PDB file of C-alpha atoms in Angstrom:
ATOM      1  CA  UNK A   1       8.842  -1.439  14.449  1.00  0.00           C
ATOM      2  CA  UNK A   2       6.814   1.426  15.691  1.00  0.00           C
ATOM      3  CA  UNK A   3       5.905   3.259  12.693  1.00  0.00           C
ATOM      4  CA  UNK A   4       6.630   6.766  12.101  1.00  0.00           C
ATOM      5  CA  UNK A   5       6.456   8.976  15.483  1.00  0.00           C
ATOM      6  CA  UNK A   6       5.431  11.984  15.864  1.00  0.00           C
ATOM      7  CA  UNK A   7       5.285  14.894  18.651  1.00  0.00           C
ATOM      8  CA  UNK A   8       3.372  16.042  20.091  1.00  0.00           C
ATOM      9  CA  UNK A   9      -0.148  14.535  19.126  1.00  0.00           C
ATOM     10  CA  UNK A  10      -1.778  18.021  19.966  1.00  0.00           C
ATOM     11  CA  UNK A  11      -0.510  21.516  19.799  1.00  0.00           C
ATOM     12  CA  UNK A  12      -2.594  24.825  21.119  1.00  0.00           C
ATOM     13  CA  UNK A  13      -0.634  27.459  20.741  1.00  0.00           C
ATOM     14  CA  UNK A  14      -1.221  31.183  20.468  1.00  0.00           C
ATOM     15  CA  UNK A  15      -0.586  33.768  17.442  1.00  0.00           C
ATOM     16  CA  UNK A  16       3.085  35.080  16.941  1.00  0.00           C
ATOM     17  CA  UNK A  17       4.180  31.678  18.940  1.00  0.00           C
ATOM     18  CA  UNK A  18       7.133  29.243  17.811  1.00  0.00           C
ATOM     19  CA  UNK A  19       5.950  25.961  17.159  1.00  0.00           C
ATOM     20  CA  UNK A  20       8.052  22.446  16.242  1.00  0.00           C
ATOM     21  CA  UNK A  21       6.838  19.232  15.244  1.00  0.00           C
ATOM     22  CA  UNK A  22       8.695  16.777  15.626  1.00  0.00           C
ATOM     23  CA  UNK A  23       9.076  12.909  13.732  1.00  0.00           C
ATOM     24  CA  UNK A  24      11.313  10.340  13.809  1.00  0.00           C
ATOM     25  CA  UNK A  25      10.550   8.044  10.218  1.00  0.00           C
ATOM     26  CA  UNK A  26      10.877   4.317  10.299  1.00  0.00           C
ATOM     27  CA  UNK A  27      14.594   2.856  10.473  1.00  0.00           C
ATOM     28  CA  UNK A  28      15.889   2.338   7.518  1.00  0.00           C
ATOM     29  CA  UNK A  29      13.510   4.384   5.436  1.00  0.00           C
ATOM     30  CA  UNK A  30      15.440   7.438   3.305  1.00  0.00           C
ATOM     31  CA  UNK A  31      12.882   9.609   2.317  1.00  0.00           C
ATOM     32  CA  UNK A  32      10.521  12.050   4.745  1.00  0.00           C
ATOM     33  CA  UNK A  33       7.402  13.991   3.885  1.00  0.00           C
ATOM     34  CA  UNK A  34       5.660  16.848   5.947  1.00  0.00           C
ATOM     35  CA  UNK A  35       2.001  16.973   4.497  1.00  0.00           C
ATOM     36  CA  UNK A  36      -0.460  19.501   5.909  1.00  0.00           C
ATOM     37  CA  UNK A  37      -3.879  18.470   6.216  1.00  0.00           C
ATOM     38  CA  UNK A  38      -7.239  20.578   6.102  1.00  0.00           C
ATOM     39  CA  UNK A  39     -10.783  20.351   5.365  1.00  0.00           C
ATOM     40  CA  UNK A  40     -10.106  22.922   2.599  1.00  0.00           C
ATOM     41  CA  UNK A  41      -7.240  22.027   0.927  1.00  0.00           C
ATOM     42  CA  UNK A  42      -7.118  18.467   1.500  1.00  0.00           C
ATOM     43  CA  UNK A  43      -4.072  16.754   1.935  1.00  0.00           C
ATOM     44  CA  UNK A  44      -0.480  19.126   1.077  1.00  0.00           C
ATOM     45  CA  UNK A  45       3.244  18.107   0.434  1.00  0.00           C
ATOM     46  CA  UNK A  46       4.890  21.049   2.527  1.00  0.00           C
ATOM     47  CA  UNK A  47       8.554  19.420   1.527  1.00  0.00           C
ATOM     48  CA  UNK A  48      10.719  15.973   1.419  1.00  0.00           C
ATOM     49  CA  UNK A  49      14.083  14.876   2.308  1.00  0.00           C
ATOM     50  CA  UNK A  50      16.145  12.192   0.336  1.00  0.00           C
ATOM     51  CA  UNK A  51      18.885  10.919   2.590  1.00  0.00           C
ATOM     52  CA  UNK A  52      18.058  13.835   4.945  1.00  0.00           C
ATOM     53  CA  UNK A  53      18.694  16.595   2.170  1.00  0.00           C
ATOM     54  CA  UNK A  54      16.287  18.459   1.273  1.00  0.00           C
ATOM     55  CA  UNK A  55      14.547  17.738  -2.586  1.00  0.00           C
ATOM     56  CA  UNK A  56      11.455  20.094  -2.843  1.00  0.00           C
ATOM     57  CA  UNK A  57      10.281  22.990  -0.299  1.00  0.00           C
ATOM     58  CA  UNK A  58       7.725  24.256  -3.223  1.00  0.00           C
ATOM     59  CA  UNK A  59       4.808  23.467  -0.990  1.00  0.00           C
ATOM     60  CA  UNK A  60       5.893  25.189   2.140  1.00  0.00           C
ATOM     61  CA  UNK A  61       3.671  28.041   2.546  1.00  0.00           C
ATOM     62  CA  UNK A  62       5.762  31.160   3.118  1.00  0.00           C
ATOM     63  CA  UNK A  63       8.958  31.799   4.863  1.00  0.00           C
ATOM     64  CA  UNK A  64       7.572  31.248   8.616  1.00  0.00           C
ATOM     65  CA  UNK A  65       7.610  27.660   7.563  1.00  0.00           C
ATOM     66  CA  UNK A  66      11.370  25.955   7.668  1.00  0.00           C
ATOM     67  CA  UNK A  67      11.968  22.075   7.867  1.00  0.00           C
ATOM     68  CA  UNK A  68      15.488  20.462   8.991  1.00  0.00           C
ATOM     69  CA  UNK A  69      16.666  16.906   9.013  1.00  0.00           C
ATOM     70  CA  UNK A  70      19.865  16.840  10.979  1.00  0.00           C
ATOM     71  CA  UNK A  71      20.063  12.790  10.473  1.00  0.00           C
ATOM     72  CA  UNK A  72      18.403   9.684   9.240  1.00  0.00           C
ATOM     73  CA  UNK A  73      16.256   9.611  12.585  1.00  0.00           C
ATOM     74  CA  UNK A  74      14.777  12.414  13.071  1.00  0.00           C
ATOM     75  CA  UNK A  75      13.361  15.766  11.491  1.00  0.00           C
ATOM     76  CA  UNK A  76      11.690  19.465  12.698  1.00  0.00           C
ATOM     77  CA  UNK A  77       8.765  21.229  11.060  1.00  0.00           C
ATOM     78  CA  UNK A  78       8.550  24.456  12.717  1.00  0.00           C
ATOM     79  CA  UNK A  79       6.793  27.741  12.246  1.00  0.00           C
ATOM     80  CA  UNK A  80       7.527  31.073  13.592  1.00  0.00           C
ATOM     81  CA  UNK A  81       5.701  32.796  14.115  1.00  0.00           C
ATOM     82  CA  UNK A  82       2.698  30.805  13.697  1.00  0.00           C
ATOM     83  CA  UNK A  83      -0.877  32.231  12.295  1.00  0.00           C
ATOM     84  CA  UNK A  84      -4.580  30.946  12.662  1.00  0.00           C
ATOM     85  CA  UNK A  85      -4.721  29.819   9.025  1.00  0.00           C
ATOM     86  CA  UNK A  86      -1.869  27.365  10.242  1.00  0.00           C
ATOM     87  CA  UNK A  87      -4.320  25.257  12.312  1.00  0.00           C
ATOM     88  CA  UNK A  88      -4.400  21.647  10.405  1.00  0.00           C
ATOM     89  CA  UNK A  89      -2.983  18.276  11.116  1.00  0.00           C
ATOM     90  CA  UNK A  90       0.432  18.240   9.889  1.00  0.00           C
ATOM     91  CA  UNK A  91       1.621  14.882   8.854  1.00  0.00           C
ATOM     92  CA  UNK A  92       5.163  12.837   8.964  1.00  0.00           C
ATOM     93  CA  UNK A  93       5.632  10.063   6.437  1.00  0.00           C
ATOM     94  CA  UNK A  94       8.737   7.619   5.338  1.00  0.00           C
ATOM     95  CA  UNK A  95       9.044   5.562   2.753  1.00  0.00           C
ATOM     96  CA  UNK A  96      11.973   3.383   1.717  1.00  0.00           C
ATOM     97  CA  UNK A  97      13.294   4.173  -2.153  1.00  0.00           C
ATOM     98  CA  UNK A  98      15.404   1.232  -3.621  1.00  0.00           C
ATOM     99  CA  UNK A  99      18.986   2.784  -4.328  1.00  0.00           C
ATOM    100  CA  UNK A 100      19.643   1.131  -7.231  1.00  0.00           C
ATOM    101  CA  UNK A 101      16.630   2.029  -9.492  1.00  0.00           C
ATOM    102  CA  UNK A 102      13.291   0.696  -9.193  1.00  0.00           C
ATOM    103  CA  UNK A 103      10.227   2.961  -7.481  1.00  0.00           C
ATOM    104  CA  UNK A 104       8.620   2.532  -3.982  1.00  0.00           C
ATOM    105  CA  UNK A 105       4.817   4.386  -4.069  1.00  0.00           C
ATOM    106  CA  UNK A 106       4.096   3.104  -0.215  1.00  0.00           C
ATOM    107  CA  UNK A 107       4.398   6.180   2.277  1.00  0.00           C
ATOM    108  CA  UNK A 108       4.192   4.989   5.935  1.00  0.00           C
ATOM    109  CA  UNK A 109       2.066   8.100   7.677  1.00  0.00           C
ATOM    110  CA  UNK A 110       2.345   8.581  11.575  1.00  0.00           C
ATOM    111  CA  UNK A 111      -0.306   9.540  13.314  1.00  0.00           C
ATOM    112  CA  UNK A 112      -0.420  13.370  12.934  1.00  0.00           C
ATOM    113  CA  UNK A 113       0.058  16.679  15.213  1.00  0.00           C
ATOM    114  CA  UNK A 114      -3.219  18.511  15.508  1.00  0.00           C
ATOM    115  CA  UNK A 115      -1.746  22.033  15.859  1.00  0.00           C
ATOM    116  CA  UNK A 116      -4.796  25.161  16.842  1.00  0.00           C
ATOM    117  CA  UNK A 117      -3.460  28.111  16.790  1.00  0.00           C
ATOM    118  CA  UNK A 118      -5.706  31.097  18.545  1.00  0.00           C
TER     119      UNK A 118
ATOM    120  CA  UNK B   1       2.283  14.006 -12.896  1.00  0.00           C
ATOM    121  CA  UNK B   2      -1.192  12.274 -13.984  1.00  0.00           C
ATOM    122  CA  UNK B   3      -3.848  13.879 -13.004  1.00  0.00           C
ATOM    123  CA  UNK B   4      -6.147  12.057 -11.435  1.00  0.00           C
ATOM    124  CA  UNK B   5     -10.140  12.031 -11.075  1.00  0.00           C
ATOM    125  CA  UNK B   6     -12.677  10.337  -8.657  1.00  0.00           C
ATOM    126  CA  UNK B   7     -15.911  10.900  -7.366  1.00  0.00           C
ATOM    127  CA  UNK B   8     -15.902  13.225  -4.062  1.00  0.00           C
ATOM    128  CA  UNK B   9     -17.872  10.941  -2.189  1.00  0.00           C
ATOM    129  CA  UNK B  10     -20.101   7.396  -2.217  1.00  0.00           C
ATOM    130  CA  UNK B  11     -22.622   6.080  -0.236  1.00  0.00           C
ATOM    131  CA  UNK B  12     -23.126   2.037   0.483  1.00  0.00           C
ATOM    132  CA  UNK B  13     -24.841  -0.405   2.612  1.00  0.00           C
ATOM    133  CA  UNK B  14     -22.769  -2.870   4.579  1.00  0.00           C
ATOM    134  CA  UNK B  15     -22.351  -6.159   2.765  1.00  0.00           C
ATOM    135  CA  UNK B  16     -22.192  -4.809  -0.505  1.00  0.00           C
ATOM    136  CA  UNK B  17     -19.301  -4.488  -2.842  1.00  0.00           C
ATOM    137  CA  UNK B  18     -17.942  -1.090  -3.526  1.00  0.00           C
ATOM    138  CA  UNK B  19     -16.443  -0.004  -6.398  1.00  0.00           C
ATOM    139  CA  UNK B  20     -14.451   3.499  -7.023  1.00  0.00           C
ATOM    140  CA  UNK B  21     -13.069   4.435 -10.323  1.00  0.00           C
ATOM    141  CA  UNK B  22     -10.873   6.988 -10.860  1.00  0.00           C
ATOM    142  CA  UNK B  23      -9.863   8.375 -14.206  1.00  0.00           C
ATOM    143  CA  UNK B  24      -6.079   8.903 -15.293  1.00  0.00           C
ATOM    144  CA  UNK B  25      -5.940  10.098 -19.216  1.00  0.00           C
ATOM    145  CA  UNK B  26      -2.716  11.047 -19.126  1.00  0.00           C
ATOM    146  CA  UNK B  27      -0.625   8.599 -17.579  1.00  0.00           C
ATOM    147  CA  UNK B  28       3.072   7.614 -18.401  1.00  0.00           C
ATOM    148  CA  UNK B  29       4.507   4.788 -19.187  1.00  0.00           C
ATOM    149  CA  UNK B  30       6.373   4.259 -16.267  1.00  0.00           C
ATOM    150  CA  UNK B  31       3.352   5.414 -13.607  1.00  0.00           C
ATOM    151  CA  UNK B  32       2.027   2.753 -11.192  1.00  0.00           C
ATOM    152  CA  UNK B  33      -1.617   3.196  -9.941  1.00  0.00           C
ATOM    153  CA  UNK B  34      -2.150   3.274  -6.084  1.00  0.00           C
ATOM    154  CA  UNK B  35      -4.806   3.160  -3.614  1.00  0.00           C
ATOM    155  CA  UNK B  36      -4.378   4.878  -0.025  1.00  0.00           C
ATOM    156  CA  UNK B  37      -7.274   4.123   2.543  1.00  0.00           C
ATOM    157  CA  UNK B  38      -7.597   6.942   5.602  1.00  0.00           C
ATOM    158  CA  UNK B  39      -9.552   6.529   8.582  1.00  0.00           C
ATOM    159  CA  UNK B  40     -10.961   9.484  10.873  1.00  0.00           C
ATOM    160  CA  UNK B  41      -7.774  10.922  12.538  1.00  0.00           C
ATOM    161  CA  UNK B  42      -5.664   8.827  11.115  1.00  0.00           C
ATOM    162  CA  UNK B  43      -3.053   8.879   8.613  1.00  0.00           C
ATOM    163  CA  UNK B  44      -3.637   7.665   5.264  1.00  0.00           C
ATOM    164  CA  UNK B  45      -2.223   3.911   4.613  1.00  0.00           C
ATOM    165  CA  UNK B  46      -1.378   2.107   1.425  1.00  0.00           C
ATOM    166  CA  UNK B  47      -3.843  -0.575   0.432  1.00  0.00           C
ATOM    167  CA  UNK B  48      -2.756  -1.379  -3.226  1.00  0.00           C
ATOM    168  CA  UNK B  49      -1.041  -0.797  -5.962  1.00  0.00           C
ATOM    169  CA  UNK B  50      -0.975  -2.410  -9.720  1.00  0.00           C
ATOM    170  CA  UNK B  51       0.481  -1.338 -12.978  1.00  0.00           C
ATOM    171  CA  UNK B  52      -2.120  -3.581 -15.533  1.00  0.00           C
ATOM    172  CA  UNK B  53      -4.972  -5.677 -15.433  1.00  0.00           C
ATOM    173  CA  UNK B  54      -5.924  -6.936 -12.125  1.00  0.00           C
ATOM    174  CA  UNK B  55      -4.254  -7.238  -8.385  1.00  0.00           C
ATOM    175  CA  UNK B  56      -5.753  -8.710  -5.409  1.00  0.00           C
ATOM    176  CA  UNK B  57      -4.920  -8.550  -1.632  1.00  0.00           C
ATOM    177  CA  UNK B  58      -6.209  -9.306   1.763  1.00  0.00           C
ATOM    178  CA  UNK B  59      -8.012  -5.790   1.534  1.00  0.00           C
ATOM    179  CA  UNK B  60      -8.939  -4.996  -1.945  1.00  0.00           C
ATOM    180  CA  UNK B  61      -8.637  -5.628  -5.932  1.00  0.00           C
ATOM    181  CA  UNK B  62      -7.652  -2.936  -8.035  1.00  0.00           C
ATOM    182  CA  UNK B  63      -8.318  -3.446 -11.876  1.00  0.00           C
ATOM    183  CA  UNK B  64      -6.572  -1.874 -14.555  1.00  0.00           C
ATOM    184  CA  UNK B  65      -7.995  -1.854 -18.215  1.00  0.00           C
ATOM    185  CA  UNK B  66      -5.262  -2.368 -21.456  1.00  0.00           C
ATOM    186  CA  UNK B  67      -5.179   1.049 -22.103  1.00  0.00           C
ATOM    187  CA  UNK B  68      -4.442   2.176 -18.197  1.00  0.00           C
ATOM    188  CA  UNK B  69      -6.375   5.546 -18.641  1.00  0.00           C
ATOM    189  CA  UNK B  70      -8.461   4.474 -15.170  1.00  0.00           C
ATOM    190  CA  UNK B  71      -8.726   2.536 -12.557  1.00  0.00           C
ATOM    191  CA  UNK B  72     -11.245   0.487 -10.133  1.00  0.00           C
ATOM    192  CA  UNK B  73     -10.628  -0.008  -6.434  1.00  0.00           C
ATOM    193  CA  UNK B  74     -13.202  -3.076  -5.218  1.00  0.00           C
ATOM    194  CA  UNK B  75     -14.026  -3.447  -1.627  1.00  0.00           C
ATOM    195  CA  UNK B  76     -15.650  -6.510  -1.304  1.00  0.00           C
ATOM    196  CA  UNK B  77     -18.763  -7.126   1.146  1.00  0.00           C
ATOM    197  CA  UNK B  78     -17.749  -3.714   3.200  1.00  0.00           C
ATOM    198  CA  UNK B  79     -18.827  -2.972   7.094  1.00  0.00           C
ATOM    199  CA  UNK B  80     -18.769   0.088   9.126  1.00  0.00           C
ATOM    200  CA  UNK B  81     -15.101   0.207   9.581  1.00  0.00           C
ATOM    201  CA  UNK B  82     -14.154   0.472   5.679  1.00  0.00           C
ATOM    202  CA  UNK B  83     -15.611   4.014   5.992  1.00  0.00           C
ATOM    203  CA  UNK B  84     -12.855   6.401   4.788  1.00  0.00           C
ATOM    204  CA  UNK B  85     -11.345   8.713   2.557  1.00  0.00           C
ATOM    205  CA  UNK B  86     -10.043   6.304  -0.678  1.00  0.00           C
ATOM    206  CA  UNK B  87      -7.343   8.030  -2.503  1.00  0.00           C
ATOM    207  CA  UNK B  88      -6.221   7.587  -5.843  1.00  0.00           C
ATOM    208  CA  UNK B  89      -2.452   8.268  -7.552  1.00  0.00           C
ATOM    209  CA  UNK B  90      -0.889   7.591 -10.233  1.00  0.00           C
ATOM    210  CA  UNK B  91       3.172   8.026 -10.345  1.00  0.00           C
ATOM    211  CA  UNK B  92       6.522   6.195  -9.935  1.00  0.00           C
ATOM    212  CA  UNK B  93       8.111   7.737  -6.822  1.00  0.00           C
ATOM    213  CA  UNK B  94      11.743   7.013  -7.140  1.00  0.00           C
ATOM    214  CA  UNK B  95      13.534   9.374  -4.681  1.00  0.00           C
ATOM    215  CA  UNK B  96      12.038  12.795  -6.956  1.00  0.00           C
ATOM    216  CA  UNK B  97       8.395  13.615  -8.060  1.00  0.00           C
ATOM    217  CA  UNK B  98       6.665  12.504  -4.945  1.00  0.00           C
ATOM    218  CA  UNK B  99       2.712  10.926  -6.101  1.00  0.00           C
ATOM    219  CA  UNK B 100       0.015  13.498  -5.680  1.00  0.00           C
ATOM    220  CA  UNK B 101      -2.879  13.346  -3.153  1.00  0.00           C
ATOM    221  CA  UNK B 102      -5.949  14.489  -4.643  1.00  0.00           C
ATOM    222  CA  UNK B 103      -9.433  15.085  -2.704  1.00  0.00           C
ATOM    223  CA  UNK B 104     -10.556  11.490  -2.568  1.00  0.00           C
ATOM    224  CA  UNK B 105     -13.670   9.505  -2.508  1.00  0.00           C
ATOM    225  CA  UNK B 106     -15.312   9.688   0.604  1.00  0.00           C
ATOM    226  CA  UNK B 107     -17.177   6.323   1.488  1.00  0.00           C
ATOM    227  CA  UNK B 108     -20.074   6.075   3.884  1.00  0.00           C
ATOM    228  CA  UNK B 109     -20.669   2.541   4.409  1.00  0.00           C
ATOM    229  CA  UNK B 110     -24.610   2.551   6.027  1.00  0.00           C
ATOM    230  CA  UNK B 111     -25.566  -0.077   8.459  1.00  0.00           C
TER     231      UNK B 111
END
């Protein structure tokens, strides 16, 4: 398996641009995390999916922040517009929960966007 | 969630064995105690994970006293490459309640 994927690696952008990340989770795996990473604030849970609904947005910043996940494969993180304060590395992870019961603690990170925004 | 507590950062000299403890007071019944490891522009990674006494992998052992109110990640013999960021959480992640990064113990391993 690949891992998670993520697009693009890097991301310069200016203010009052749109800007989508992009991640496809590991096949088979039914939950998905955006985490936003900076020296600052350390490592944030922005939101999560379940089998691609959405469980918890409480850590998305403000309302230029939306996440989607139209299917099992694939999910958006996008800002508009975006703002300085938004540079970070914004990580995708998956992890497989067992359906009947039981817990799962391993998260499977990808390898981040670096997003600068001018 | 348990909250969690570990020192910001450690220093060691290669060969030596490392150990980071992280506090938990209030932990539930039902939490599980895990380790992530990241690397510099990486992604954080799972190492361990234990509910009592003691676990052992390839990469680490992670002891666990009776009463479970903290934790000890041992790196054995480190080298350059175990420097990182060594995250501890505490939590039983069963499709709600996601575990908690904290800060993390950043490890310098010196040559």
């Amino acid at each position: 398996d690949a891992g998670v994927i993520q697009s693009p690696r890097h991301e310069v952008t200016e203010m009052g641009q749109e800007v989508t990340l992009r991640c496809k989770p590991i096949s088979g795996h039914n939950s998905l995390f955006w985490y936003r990473q900076t020296m600052m604030r350390g490592l944030e849970l922005l939101i999560y999916f379940n089998n691609n609904v959405p469980i918890d947005d409480s850590g998305m910043p403000e309302d230029r922040f939306s996440a989607k996940m139209p299917n099992a494969s694939f999910s958006t993180l996008k800002i508009q517009p975006s703002e300085p304060r938004d540079s970070a590395v914004y990580f995708c992870a998956s992890s497989p929960v067992p359906t009947s019961g039981g817990l799962n603690n391993e998260q499977f990170f990808g390898p981040g966007t670096r997003l600068t925004v001018l | 969630l348990a909250k969690t507590t570990q020192p910001i950062s450690m220093d060691s000299y290669e060969g030596q064995e490392v150990n980071i403890t992280c506090s938990h007071n209030n932990i539930a019944t039902n939490d599980y105690i895990t380790w992530y490891q990241q690397f510099p522009s990486q992604g954080p990674r799972f190492i361990i994970q234990g509910y009592k006494t003691k676990v052992t992998n390839e990469v680490a052992s992670l002891f666990i006293p009776a009463d479970r109110k903290s934790s000890t990640l041992s790196l054995p013999r480190v080298s350059l490459s175990d420097t990182a960021v060594y995250y501890c959480l505490v939590g039983a992640y069963s499709g709600n309640t996601p575990l908690v990064f904290g800060k993390g113990t950043r490890l310098s391993v010196i040559a």
